[in-house]
Amino acid sequence: MAAALDRGLERARQRMLTRHLAGRGIGDQRVIDAMAVVPRELFAPRGRAHEAYADRPLPIGMGQTISQPYMVARMAEALELSPGDRVLEVGTGSGYSAAVLGRLCTAVYTVERHTSLAEGARALLHKLGYDSVRVRYGDGSLGWPEHAPYDAIVVAAAGPGVPGSLRDQLGPGGRLVMPLGTGGGRQALVRERRSAMGGFSREELGSVRFVPLIGDEGWA
Ligand code: SAH
């Protein structure tokens, strides 16, 4: 039974890598390699490990989701990470994307506003040996100022605008990727870059769908 599940998962993981990621234009081999080794089935909700590599988000409790694999890959790729980078993630959720980011850079600081999710992710990441990922419970719309500046910031929830606190915590040359728009509807994925001089430029990366960013610099 366990062996059958393992074989099924292995096939599903290969399908994710070739069809859902590479097949849809994810070109950053480091991202593909990271997602080939992070065991997504352990971050999936209890009893749904067999669906872990499906081409969709999965519910993780508290009305939240573990993002679709393609979306995790697309955001990681958009961050243009180098191995020495330090990254802030807002919206830890299951901890899956933090683990993927942890394989792509030197340190990940991730913030989650639901205690139960933050604690679950922290325990699992620790158990799996992701010691470069640090999880904090709190309002990530305000960032995590103690470890700023960051080389990259990713927000896994959609807000009304880019929080000023997050812009402040982005270092020169840094990239910030986040969805903008109302919960439930279509949102725009944007990337902002901070120039060496401190100015910001914005690109739109397409239409996406995320849960809302709830917080002081998000939705009420
Ligand atoms: N990256 C996650 C998916 C996260 S879904 C994964 O791989 O599983 C978005 C998460 O953002 C949810 O868990 C939600 O609770 C969280 N969130 C929403 N607003 C937040 C805020 N202001 N600060 C921190 N987390 C927030």
PDB file of N, CA and C and ligand atoms in Angstrom, residues 64-67 89-97 111-114 117 138-141 156-157 211-215, ligand 1:
ATOM      1  N   GLN A  64      -7.314  28.623   4.287  1.00  0.00           N
ATOM      2  CA  GLN A  64      -6.139  28.959   3.476  1.00  0.00           C
ATOM      3  C   GLN A  64      -5.770  27.781   2.575  1.00  0.00           C
ATOM      4  N   THR A  65      -4.822  28.022   1.668  1.00  0.00           N
ATOM      5  CA  THR A  65      -4.423  26.959   0.734  1.00  0.00           C
ATOM      6  C   THR A  65      -2.909  26.880   0.598  1.00  0.00           C
ATOM      7  N   ILE A  66      -2.434  25.698   0.233  1.00  0.00           N
ATOM      8  CA  ILE A  66      -1.058  25.547  -0.237  1.00  0.00           C
ATOM      9  C   ILE A  66      -1.139  25.825  -1.738  1.00  0.00           C
ATOM     10  N   SER A  67      -0.334  26.775  -2.213  1.00  0.00           N
ATOM     11  CA  SER A  67      -0.469  27.248  -3.594  1.00  0.00           C
ATOM     12  C   SER A  67      -0.216  26.141  -4.605  1.00  0.00           C
ATOM     13  N   GLU A  89       9.357  36.114   3.101  1.00  0.00           N
ATOM     14  CA  GLU A  89       8.097  35.613   2.553  1.00  0.00           C
ATOM     15  C   GLU A  89       6.956  36.019   3.483  1.00  0.00           C
ATOM     16  N   VAL A  90       5.889  36.536   2.915  1.00  0.00           N
ATOM     17  CA  VAL A  90       4.692  36.850   3.696  1.00  0.00           C
ATOM     18  C   VAL A  90       3.625  35.826   3.327  1.00  0.00           C
ATOM     19  N   GLY A  91       3.135  35.070   4.327  1.00  0.00           N
ATOM     20  CA  GLY A  91       2.143  34.025   4.068  1.00  0.00           C
ATOM     21  C   GLY A  91       2.792  32.656   4.012  1.00  0.00           C
ATOM     22  N   THR A  92       3.238  32.170   5.165  1.00  0.00           N
ATOM     23  CA  THR A  92       3.926  30.867   5.251  1.00  0.00           C
ATOM     24  C   THR A  92       3.007  29.723   4.858  1.00  0.00           C
ATOM     25  N   GLY A  93       1.751  29.801   5.281  1.00  0.00           N
ATOM     26  CA  GLY A  93       0.807  28.708   5.026  1.00  0.00           C
ATOM     27  C   GLY A  93       1.354  27.390   5.526  1.00  0.00           C
ATOM     28  N   SER A  94       1.456  26.417   4.624  1.00  0.00           N
ATOM     29  CA  SER A  94       1.958  25.087   4.978  1.00  0.00           C
ATOM     30  C   SER A  94       3.468  25.068   5.197  1.00  0.00           C
ATOM     31  N   GLY A  95       4.168  26.074   4.662  1.00  0.00           N
ATOM     32  CA  GLY A  95       5.633  26.083   4.718  1.00  0.00           C
ATOM     33  C   GLY A  95       6.288  25.525   3.462  1.00  0.00           C
ATOM     34  N   TYR A  96       5.459  25.037   2.521  1.00  0.00           N
ATOM     35  CA  TYR A  96       6.022  24.419   1.313  1.00  0.00           C
ATOM     36  C   TYR A  96       6.868  25.404   0.487  1.00  0.00           C
ATOM     37  N   SER A  97       6.289  26.560   0.181  1.00  0.00           N
ATOM     38  CA  SER A  97       7.056  27.501  -0.656  1.00  0.00           C
ATOM     39  C   SER A  97       8.292  27.997   0.086  1.00  0.00           C
ATOM     40  N   VAL A 111       6.602  34.907   7.436  1.00  0.00           N
ATOM     41  CA  VAL A 111       5.657  35.382   8.450  1.00  0.00           C
ATOM     42  C   VAL A 111       4.253  34.883   8.113  1.00  0.00           C
ATOM     43  N   GLU A 112       3.527  34.410   9.130  1.00  0.00           N
ATOM     44  CA  GLU A 112       2.164  33.875   8.947  1.00  0.00           C
ATOM     45  C   GLU A 112       1.258  34.427  10.043  1.00  0.00           C
ATOM     46  N   ARG A 113       0.052  34.862   9.657  1.00  0.00           N
ATOM     47  CA  ARG A 113      -0.840  35.471  10.643  1.00  0.00           C
ATOM     48  C   ARG A 113      -1.727  34.475  11.395  1.00  0.00           C
ATOM     49  N   HIS A 114      -1.742  33.222  10.983  1.00  0.00           N
ATOM     50  CA  HIS A 114      -2.481  32.213  11.752  1.00  0.00           C
ATOM     51  C   HIS A 114      -1.487  31.411  12.593  1.00  0.00           C
ATOM     52  N   LEU A 117      -1.051  27.635  11.729  1.00  0.00           N
ATOM     53  CA  LEU A 117      -0.284  27.380  10.504  1.00  0.00           C
ATOM     54  C   LEU A 117       1.196  27.672  10.737  1.00  0.00           C
ATOM     55  N   GLY A 138       2.729  36.497  12.970  1.00  0.00           N
ATOM     56  CA  GLY A 138       2.456  37.927  13.062  1.00  0.00           C
ATOM     57  C   GLY A 138       1.883  38.466  11.764  1.00  0.00           C
ATOM     58  N   ASP A 139       1.764  39.793  11.704  1.00  0.00           N
ATOM     59  CA  ASP A 139       1.225  40.465  10.523  1.00  0.00           C
ATOM     60  C   ASP A 139       2.354  40.761   9.535  1.00  0.00           C
ATOM     61  N   GLY A 140       2.434  39.944   8.503  1.00  0.00           N
ATOM     62  CA  GLY A 140       3.507  40.085   7.522  1.00  0.00           C
ATOM     63  C   GLY A 140       3.349  41.284   6.604  1.00  0.00           C
ATOM     64  N   SER A 141       2.194  41.944   6.620  1.00  0.00           N
ATOM     65  CA  SER A 141       2.071  43.152   5.785  1.00  0.00           C
ATOM     66  C   SER A 141       3.016  44.236   6.299  1.00  0.00           C
ATOM     67  N   ALA A 156       2.468  35.897  -0.627  1.00  0.00           N
ATOM     68  CA  ALA A 156       1.632  34.827  -1.174  1.00  0.00           C
ATOM     69  C   ALA A 156       0.147  35.089  -0.926  1.00  0.00           C
ATOM     70  N   ALA A 157      -0.224  36.354  -0.778  1.00  0.00           N
ATOM     71  CA  ALA A 157      -1.619  36.738  -0.565  1.00  0.00           C
ATOM     72  C   ALA A 157      -1.811  38.098  -1.233  1.00  0.00           C
ATOM     73  N   VAL A 211      -5.489  34.058  -1.954  1.00  0.00           N
ATOM     74  CA  VAL A 211      -6.292  34.460  -0.787  1.00  0.00           C
ATOM     75  C   VAL A 211      -5.889  35.897  -0.423  1.00  0.00           C
ATOM     76  N   PRO A 212      -6.753  36.613   0.317  1.00  0.00           N
ATOM     77  CA  PRO A 212      -6.438  38.011   0.641  1.00  0.00           C
ATOM     78  C   PRO A 212      -5.336  38.168   1.693  1.00  0.00           C
ATOM     79  N   LEU A 213      -4.555  39.231   1.556  1.00  0.00           N
ATOM     80  CA  LEU A 213      -3.593  39.655   2.562  1.00  0.00           C
ATOM     81  C   LEU A 213      -4.368  40.465   3.601  1.00  0.00           C
ATOM     82  N   ILE A 214      -4.454  39.918   4.809  1.00  0.00           N
ATOM     83  CA  ILE A 214      -5.218  40.583   5.871  1.00  0.00           C
ATOM     84  C   ILE A 214      -4.228  41.204   6.853  1.00  0.00           C
ATOM     85  N   GLY A 215      -4.307  42.512   7.051  1.00  0.00           N
ATOM     86  CA  GLY A 215      -3.373  43.110   8.008  1.00  0.00           C
ATOM     87  C   GLY A 215      -3.359  44.619   7.919  1.00  0.00           C
TER      88      GLY A 215
HETATM   89  N1  SAH B   1       3.057  29.863   0.667  1.00  0.00           N
HETATM   90  C1  SAH B   1       2.019  29.021   1.227  1.00  0.00           C
HETATM   91  C2  SAH B   1       0.647  29.388   0.718  1.00  0.00           C
HETATM   92  C3  SAH B   1       0.145  30.511   1.449  1.00  0.00           C
HETATM   93  S1  SAH B   1      -1.539  30.962   1.248  1.00  0.00           S
HETATM   94  C4  SAH B   1       2.276  27.548   1.017  1.00  0.00           C
HETATM   95  O1  SAH B   1       3.199  27.210   0.284  1.00  0.00           O
HETATM   96  O2  SAH B   1       1.583  26.749   1.643  1.00  0.00           O
HETATM   97  C5  SAH B   1      -1.384  32.589   1.930  1.00  0.00           C
HETATM   98  C6  SAH B   1      -1.110  32.654   3.407  1.00  0.00           C
HETATM   99  O3  SAH B   1      -0.998  34.037   3.734  1.00  0.00           O
HETATM  100  C7  SAH B   1      -2.216  32.097   4.290  1.00  0.00           C
HETATM  101  O4  SAH B   1      -1.706  31.106   5.125  1.00  0.00           O
HETATM  102  C8  SAH B   1      -2.683  33.328   5.094  1.00  0.00           C
HETATM  103  O5  SAH B   1      -3.043  33.008   6.422  1.00  0.00           O
HETATM  104  C9  SAH B   1      -1.449  34.196   5.048  1.00  0.00           C
HETATM  105  N2  SAH B   1      -1.653  35.620   5.299  1.00  0.00           N
HETATM  106  C10 SAH B   1      -2.643  36.437   4.887  1.00  0.00           C
HETATM  107  N3  SAH B   1      -2.428  37.686   5.335  1.00  0.00           N
HETATM  108  C11 SAH B   1      -1.259  37.665   6.043  1.00  0.00           C
HETATM  109  C12 SAH B   1      -0.495  38.640   6.749  1.00  0.00           C
HETATM  110  N4  SAH B   1      -0.868  39.933   6.842  1.00  0.00           N
HETATM  111  N5  SAH B   1       0.644  38.243   7.354  1.00  0.00           N
HETATM  112  C13 SAH B   1       1.060  36.959   7.283  1.00  0.00           C
HETATM  113  N6  SAH B   1       0.377  35.998   6.634  1.00  0.00           N
HETATM  114  C14 SAH B   1      -0.764  36.336   6.021  1.00  0.00           C
END
